Amino acid sequence: MTRYVALFGSINVGGNRVTMADLRWAFEREGLTGLETVIASGNLLFDYDDRPLDGLEDLFAHVMLERFDIKSFVAVRDRAAIAQAVEGNPFTGIGKDNLVHTLFLERQPDQTAFDKLAADQAMRGLEKLAIGERSIYIDFVSSVAESKLTSAFIERRLGCRGTARNVRSIARILSKMS
């Protein structure tokens, strides 16, 4: 069995409240094992045998809609991908851990679209961007809340959905995946 994490977007923000106990319960009913939540923002660790992951993110999103009436994007990653979200992030150790994020995407973004996003953002704000493997690294520099660089803006520009976690949260998730 391999250890994975499901990173849910839109959980415990904007009125979409779900207790972590209810989240674990919902996925226990789907037959998943080794369930553990990390931080109350929709991070669910689970064990899954070595079969293809195709459709798993869609299954998680479907369960969220059916059980909780929440439309959510879900990124499923293994330990190596979570480690890369910290170690491969060029802003880790430079920016503040609560301001340096990885936006986990549903697929690899197009380089041309990313370059345009980065160029446009450089004219709009202080944030720094870098492209990763099915992810974007962001240093919000001064404030996430006051930034004009929103997930919705990024999704429109790249044409794919994502969910973000800061380096501090990713490190906590990684420590639980060992």
PDB file of C-alpha atoms in Angstrom:
ATOM      1  CA  MET A   1       0.000   0.000   0.000  1.00  0.00           C
ATOM      2  CA  THR A   2       1.169   3.493  -0.828  1.00  0.00           C
ATOM      3  CA  ARG A   3       0.406   6.548   1.321  1.00  0.00           C
ATOM      4  CA  TYR A   4      -1.304   9.438  -0.459  1.00  0.00           C
ATOM      5  CA  VAL A   5      -2.857  12.737   0.461  1.00  0.00           C
ATOM      6  CA  ALA A   6      -6.039  14.183  -0.999  1.00  0.00           C
ATOM      7  CA  LEU A   7      -5.884  17.983  -0.977  1.00  0.00           C
ATOM      8  CA  PHE A   8      -9.407  19.361  -1.111  1.00  0.00           C
ATOM      9  CA  GLY A   9     -10.079  22.838  -2.447  1.00  0.00           C
ATOM     10  CA  SER A  10     -12.861  24.993  -1.023  1.00  0.00           C
ATOM     11  CA  ILE A  11     -13.064  23.207   2.348  1.00  0.00           C
ATOM     12  CA  ASN A  12     -13.668  25.290   5.482  1.00  0.00           C
ATOM     13  CA  VAL A  13     -13.598  28.523   3.500  1.00  0.00           C
ATOM     14  CA  GLY A  14     -16.461  30.580   2.155  1.00  0.00           C
ATOM     15  CA  GLY A  15     -19.079  28.772   4.210  1.00  0.00           C
ATOM     16  CA  ASN A  16     -18.110  25.268   3.036  1.00  0.00           C
ATOM     17  CA  ARG A  17     -17.713  23.802   6.525  1.00  0.00           C
ATOM     18  CA  VAL A  18     -16.912  20.122   6.998  1.00  0.00           C
ATOM     19  CA  THR A  19     -15.521  18.625  10.162  1.00  0.00           C
ATOM     20  CA  MET A  20     -12.501  16.441   9.659  1.00  0.00           C
ATOM     21  CA  ALA A  21     -14.331  13.606  11.447  1.00  0.00           C
ATOM     22  CA  ASP A  22     -17.125  13.833   8.855  1.00  0.00           C
ATOM     23  CA  LEU A  23     -14.561  13.913   6.044  1.00  0.00           C
ATOM     24  CA  ARG A  24     -12.892  10.739   7.348  1.00  0.00           C
ATOM     25  CA  TRP A  25     -16.302   9.074   7.801  1.00  0.00           C
ATOM     26  CA  ALA A  26     -17.356   9.853   4.231  1.00  0.00           C
ATOM     27  CA  PHE A  27     -14.255   8.239   2.780  1.00  0.00           C
ATOM     28  CA  GLU A  28     -14.308   5.275   5.158  1.00  0.00           C
ATOM     29  CA  ARG A  29     -17.694   4.531   3.577  1.00  0.00           C
ATOM     30  CA  GLU A  30     -15.908   4.500   0.199  1.00  0.00           C
ATOM     31  CA  GLY A  31     -13.611   1.748   1.466  1.00  0.00           C
ATOM     32  CA  LEU A  32     -10.430   3.772   1.914  1.00  0.00           C
ATOM     33  CA  THR A  33      -8.088   2.796   4.733  1.00  0.00           C
ATOM     34  CA  GLY A  34      -5.467   4.492   6.883  1.00  0.00           C
ATOM     35  CA  LEU A  35      -7.476   7.709   6.930  1.00  0.00           C
ATOM     36  CA  GLU A  36      -5.997  10.627   8.839  1.00  0.00           C
ATOM     37  CA  THR A  37      -6.618  14.341   8.520  1.00  0.00           C
ATOM     38  CA  VAL A  38      -3.913  16.978   8.830  1.00  0.00           C
ATOM     39  CA  ILE A  39      -4.957  20.523   9.707  1.00  0.00           C
ATOM     40  CA  ALA A  40      -8.653  21.387   9.450  1.00  0.00           C
ATOM     41  CA  SER A  41      -8.494  22.583   5.859  1.00  0.00           C
ATOM     42  CA  GLY A  42      -9.169  19.449   3.858  1.00  0.00           C
ATOM     43  CA  ASN A  43      -6.010  17.329   3.835  1.00  0.00           C
ATOM     44  CA  LEU A  44      -6.854  13.632   3.992  1.00  0.00           C
ATOM     45  CA  LEU A  45      -4.115  11.002   4.187  1.00  0.00           C
ATOM     46  CA  PHE A  46      -5.028   7.505   3.025  1.00  0.00           C
ATOM     47  CA  ASP A  47      -3.521   4.214   1.923  1.00  0.00           C
ATOM     48  CA  TYR A  48      -4.169   2.934  -1.573  1.00  0.00           C
ATOM     49  CA  ASP A  49      -2.821  -0.110  -3.324  1.00  0.00           C
ATOM     50  CA  ASP A  50      -0.636   0.213  -6.377  1.00  0.00           C
ATOM     51  CA  ARG A  51      -3.302   0.377  -9.013  1.00  0.00           C
ATOM     52  CA  PRO A  52      -3.784   3.316 -11.371  1.00  0.00           C
ATOM     53  CA  LEU A  53      -4.974   6.534  -9.777  1.00  0.00           C
ATOM     54  CA  ASP A  54      -6.997   7.515 -12.849  1.00  0.00           C
ATOM     55  CA  GLY A  55     -10.372   8.805 -11.767  1.00  0.00           C
ATOM     56  CA  LEU A  56      -9.527   8.946  -8.057  1.00  0.00           C
ATOM     57  CA  GLU A  57      -9.558  12.752  -7.924  1.00  0.00           C
ATOM     58  CA  ASP A  58     -12.944  12.735  -9.670  1.00  0.00           C
ATOM     59  CA  LEU A  59     -14.252  10.155  -7.164  1.00  0.00           C
ATOM     60  CA  PHE A  60     -13.181  12.347  -4.246  1.00  0.00           C
ATOM     61  CA  ALA A  61     -14.851  15.396  -5.816  1.00  0.00           C
ATOM     62  CA  HIS A  62     -18.027  13.380  -6.479  1.00  0.00           C
ATOM     63  CA  VAL A  63     -18.199  12.210  -2.853  1.00  0.00           C
ATOM     64  CA  MET A  64     -17.793  15.815  -1.650  1.00  0.00           C
ATOM     65  CA  LEU A  65     -20.693  16.908  -3.836  1.00  0.00           C
ATOM     66  CA  GLU A  66     -22.938  13.974  -2.937  1.00  0.00           C
ATOM     67  CA  ARG A  67     -22.276  13.876   0.821  1.00  0.00           C
ATOM     68  CA  PHE A  68     -21.646  17.534   1.636  1.00  0.00           C
ATOM     69  CA  ASP A  69     -23.089  19.475  -1.316  1.00  0.00           C
ATOM     70  CA  ILE A  70     -19.663  21.059  -1.859  1.00  0.00           C
ATOM     71  CA  LYS A  71     -18.174  21.430  -5.319  1.00  0.00           C
ATOM     72  CA  SER A  72     -14.475  20.841  -4.751  1.00  0.00           C
ATOM     73  CA  PHE A  73     -11.361  20.288  -6.789  1.00  0.00           C
ATOM     74  CA  VAL A  74      -9.226  17.521  -5.286  1.00  0.00           C
ATOM     75  CA  ALA A  75      -5.524  16.935  -5.934  1.00  0.00           C
ATOM     76  CA  VAL A  76      -4.167  13.498  -4.974  1.00  0.00           C
ATOM     77  CA  ARG A  77      -0.409  13.278  -4.464  1.00  0.00           C
ATOM     78  CA  ASP A  78       2.061  10.714  -3.148  1.00  0.00           C
ATOM     79  CA  ARG A  79       4.882  11.382  -0.697  1.00  0.00           C
ATOM     80  CA  ALA A  80       7.418  12.187  -3.439  1.00  0.00           C
ATOM     81  CA  ALA A  81       5.175  14.875  -4.928  1.00  0.00           C
ATOM     82  CA  ILE A  82       4.550  16.415  -1.498  1.00  0.00           C
ATOM     83  CA  ALA A  83       8.290  16.421  -0.758  1.00  0.00           C
ATOM     84  CA  GLN A  84       8.889  18.109  -4.117  1.00  0.00           C
ATOM     85  CA  ALA A  85       6.332  20.796  -3.192  1.00  0.00           C
ATOM     86  CA  VAL A  86       8.698  21.866  -0.403  1.00  0.00           C
ATOM     87  CA  GLU A  87      12.145  20.969  -1.741  1.00  0.00           C
ATOM     88  CA  GLY A  88      11.467  22.003  -5.338  1.00  0.00           C
ATOM     89  CA  ASN A  89       9.820  25.278  -4.422  1.00  0.00           C
ATOM     90  CA  PRO A  90      12.447  27.945  -5.208  1.00  0.00           C
ATOM     91  CA  PHE A  91      10.945  30.282  -2.595  1.00  0.00           C
ATOM     92  CA  THR A  92      11.205  27.835   0.341  1.00  0.00           C
ATOM     93  CA  GLY A  93      13.656  29.210   2.881  1.00  0.00           C
ATOM     94  CA  ILE A  94      13.666  32.628   1.203  1.00  0.00           C
ATOM     95  CA  GLY A  95      10.105  33.821   1.801  1.00  0.00           C
ATOM     96  CA  LYS A  96       8.064  33.358   4.980  1.00  0.00           C
ATOM     97  CA  ASP A  97       6.640  29.835   5.300  1.00  0.00           C
ATOM     98  CA  ASN A  98       3.086  31.128   5.637  1.00  0.00           C
ATOM     99  CA  LEU A  99       3.453  33.225   2.463  1.00  0.00           C
ATOM    100  CA  VAL A 100       5.193  30.666   0.247  1.00  0.00           C
ATOM    101  CA  HIS A 101       2.647  28.346  -1.385  1.00  0.00           C
ATOM    102  CA  THR A 102       2.365  25.499  -3.825  1.00  0.00           C
ATOM    103  CA  LEU A 103      -0.725  25.514  -5.992  1.00  0.00           C
ATOM    104  CA  PHE A 104      -1.385  21.846  -6.840  1.00  0.00           C
ATOM    105  CA  LEU A 105      -2.924  21.662 -10.322  1.00  0.00           C
ATOM    106  CA  GLU A 106      -5.043  19.079 -12.098  1.00  0.00           C
ATOM    107  CA  ARG A 107      -2.488  18.827 -14.907  1.00  0.00           C
ATOM    108  CA  GLN A 108       0.787  20.290 -16.066  1.00  0.00           C
ATOM    109  CA  PRO A 109       0.236  23.900 -17.124  1.00  0.00           C
ATOM    110  CA  ASP A 110       1.191  25.040 -20.596  1.00  0.00           C
ATOM    111  CA  GLN A 111       4.543  26.857 -20.437  1.00  0.00           C
ATOM    112  CA  THR A 112       3.382  29.685 -22.711  1.00  0.00           C
ATOM    113  CA  ALA A 113       0.263  30.287 -20.605  1.00  0.00           C
ATOM    114  CA  PHE A 114       2.379  30.236 -17.432  1.00  0.00           C
ATOM    115  CA  ASP A 115       4.888  32.712 -18.904  1.00  0.00           C
ATOM    116  CA  LYS A 116       2.036  35.093 -19.772  1.00  0.00           C
ATOM    117  CA  LEU A 117       0.559  34.705 -16.274  1.00  0.00           C
ATOM    118  CA  ALA A 118       3.947  35.442 -14.674  1.00  0.00           C
ATOM    119  CA  ALA A 119       4.544  38.478 -16.901  1.00  0.00           C
ATOM    120  CA  ASP A 120       1.062  39.879 -16.246  1.00  0.00           C
ATOM    121  CA  GLN A 121       1.404  39.282 -12.515  1.00  0.00           C
ATOM    122  CA  ALA A 122       4.780  41.049 -12.411  1.00  0.00           C
ATOM    123  CA  MET A 123       2.964  44.211 -13.556  1.00  0.00           C
ATOM    124  CA  ARG A 124       0.113  43.757 -11.014  1.00  0.00           C
ATOM    125  CA  GLY A 125       1.845  42.873  -7.762  1.00  0.00           C
ATOM    126  CA  LEU A 126       4.867  41.820  -5.774  1.00  0.00           C
ATOM    127  CA  GLU A 127       4.246  38.073  -5.940  1.00  0.00           C
ATOM    128  CA  LYS A 128       6.882  35.791  -7.420  1.00  0.00           C
ATOM    129  CA  LEU A 129       5.915  32.743  -9.496  1.00  0.00           C
ATOM    130  CA  ALA A 130       7.672  29.606 -10.702  1.00  0.00           C
ATOM    131  CA  ILE A 131       6.380  26.545 -12.518  1.00  0.00           C
ATOM    132  CA  GLY A 132       6.644  23.055 -11.052  1.00  0.00           C
ATOM    133  CA  GLU A 133       5.441  19.550 -11.857  1.00  0.00           C
ATOM    134  CA  ARG A 134       1.612  19.832 -12.007  1.00  0.00           C
ATOM    135  CA  SER A 135       2.009  22.838  -9.734  1.00  0.00           C
ATOM    136  CA  ILE A 136       2.895  26.483  -9.453  1.00  0.00           C
ATOM    137  CA  TYR A 137       5.071  27.906  -6.709  1.00  0.00           C
ATOM    138  CA  ILE A 138       4.087  31.299  -5.332  1.00  0.00           C
ATOM    139  CA  ASP A 139       5.756  33.667  -2.896  1.00  0.00           C
ATOM    140  CA  PHE A 140       3.053  36.120  -1.861  1.00  0.00           C
ATOM    141  CA  VAL A 141       5.815  38.301  -0.307  1.00  0.00           C
ATOM    142  CA  SER A 142       3.657  40.452   1.985  1.00  0.00           C
ATOM    143  CA  SER A 143       0.078  39.155   2.230  1.00  0.00           C
ATOM    144  CA  VAL A 144      -2.036  36.368   0.804  1.00  0.00           C
ATOM    145  CA  ALA A 145      -5.288  38.050   1.836  1.00  0.00           C
ATOM    146  CA  GLU A 146      -4.461  41.326   0.106  1.00  0.00           C
ATOM    147  CA  SER A 147      -3.014  39.782  -3.040  1.00  0.00           C
ATOM    148  CA  LYS A 148      -4.760  40.233  -6.367  1.00  0.00           C
ATOM    149  CA  LEU A 149      -3.274  36.898  -7.426  1.00  0.00           C
ATOM    150  CA  THR A 150      -6.196  34.603  -6.666  1.00  0.00           C
ATOM    151  CA  SER A 151      -6.731  30.951  -7.499  1.00  0.00           C
ATOM    152  CA  ALA A 152      -9.622  31.958  -9.755  1.00  0.00           C
ATOM    153  CA  PHE A 153      -7.361  34.351 -11.708  1.00  0.00           C
ATOM    154  CA  ILE A 154      -4.673  31.666 -12.079  1.00  0.00           C
ATOM    155  CA  GLU A 155      -7.210  29.034 -13.123  1.00  0.00           C
ATOM    156  CA  ARG A 156      -8.635  31.325 -15.811  1.00  0.00           C
ATOM    157  CA  ARG A 157      -5.169  32.070 -17.164  1.00  0.00           C
ATOM    158  CA  LEU A 158      -3.923  28.471 -17.142  1.00  0.00           C
ATOM    159  CA  GLY A 159      -7.200  26.764 -17.958  1.00  0.00           C
ATOM    160  CA  CYS A 160      -6.873  24.280 -15.101  1.00  0.00           C
ATOM    161  CA  ARG A 161      -8.025  24.030 -11.503  1.00  0.00           C
ATOM    162  CA  GLY A 162      -5.886  23.880  -8.396  1.00  0.00           C
ATOM    163  CA  THR A 163      -5.732  24.067  -4.619  1.00  0.00           C
ATOM    164  CA  ALA A 164      -2.972  25.789  -2.649  1.00  0.00           C
ATOM    165  CA  ARG A 165      -1.136  25.004   0.585  1.00  0.00           C
ATOM    166  CA  ASN A 166       1.587  26.989   2.292  1.00  0.00           C
ATOM    167  CA  VAL A 167       5.010  25.493   2.984  1.00  0.00           C
ATOM    168  CA  ARG A 168       4.276  25.138   6.695  1.00  0.00           C
ATOM    169  CA  SER A 169       1.152  23.057   6.000  1.00  0.00           C
ATOM    170  CA  ILE A 170       2.904  20.974   3.351  1.00  0.00           C
ATOM    171  CA  ALA A 171       5.734  20.196   5.778  1.00  0.00           C
ATOM    172  CA  ARG A 172       3.192  18.994   8.361  1.00  0.00           C
ATOM    173  CA  ILE A 173       1.494  16.809   5.762  1.00  0.00           C
ATOM    174  CA  LEU A 174       4.851  15.396   4.680  1.00  0.00           C
ATOM    175  CA  SER A 175       5.812  14.534   8.274  1.00  0.00           C
ATOM    176  CA  LYS A 176       2.600  12.473   8.596  1.00  0.00           C
ATOM    177  CA  MET A 177       3.255  10.582   5.337  1.00  0.00           C
ATOM    178  CA  SER A 178       6.454   8.892   6.561  1.00  0.00           C
TER     179      SER A 178
END
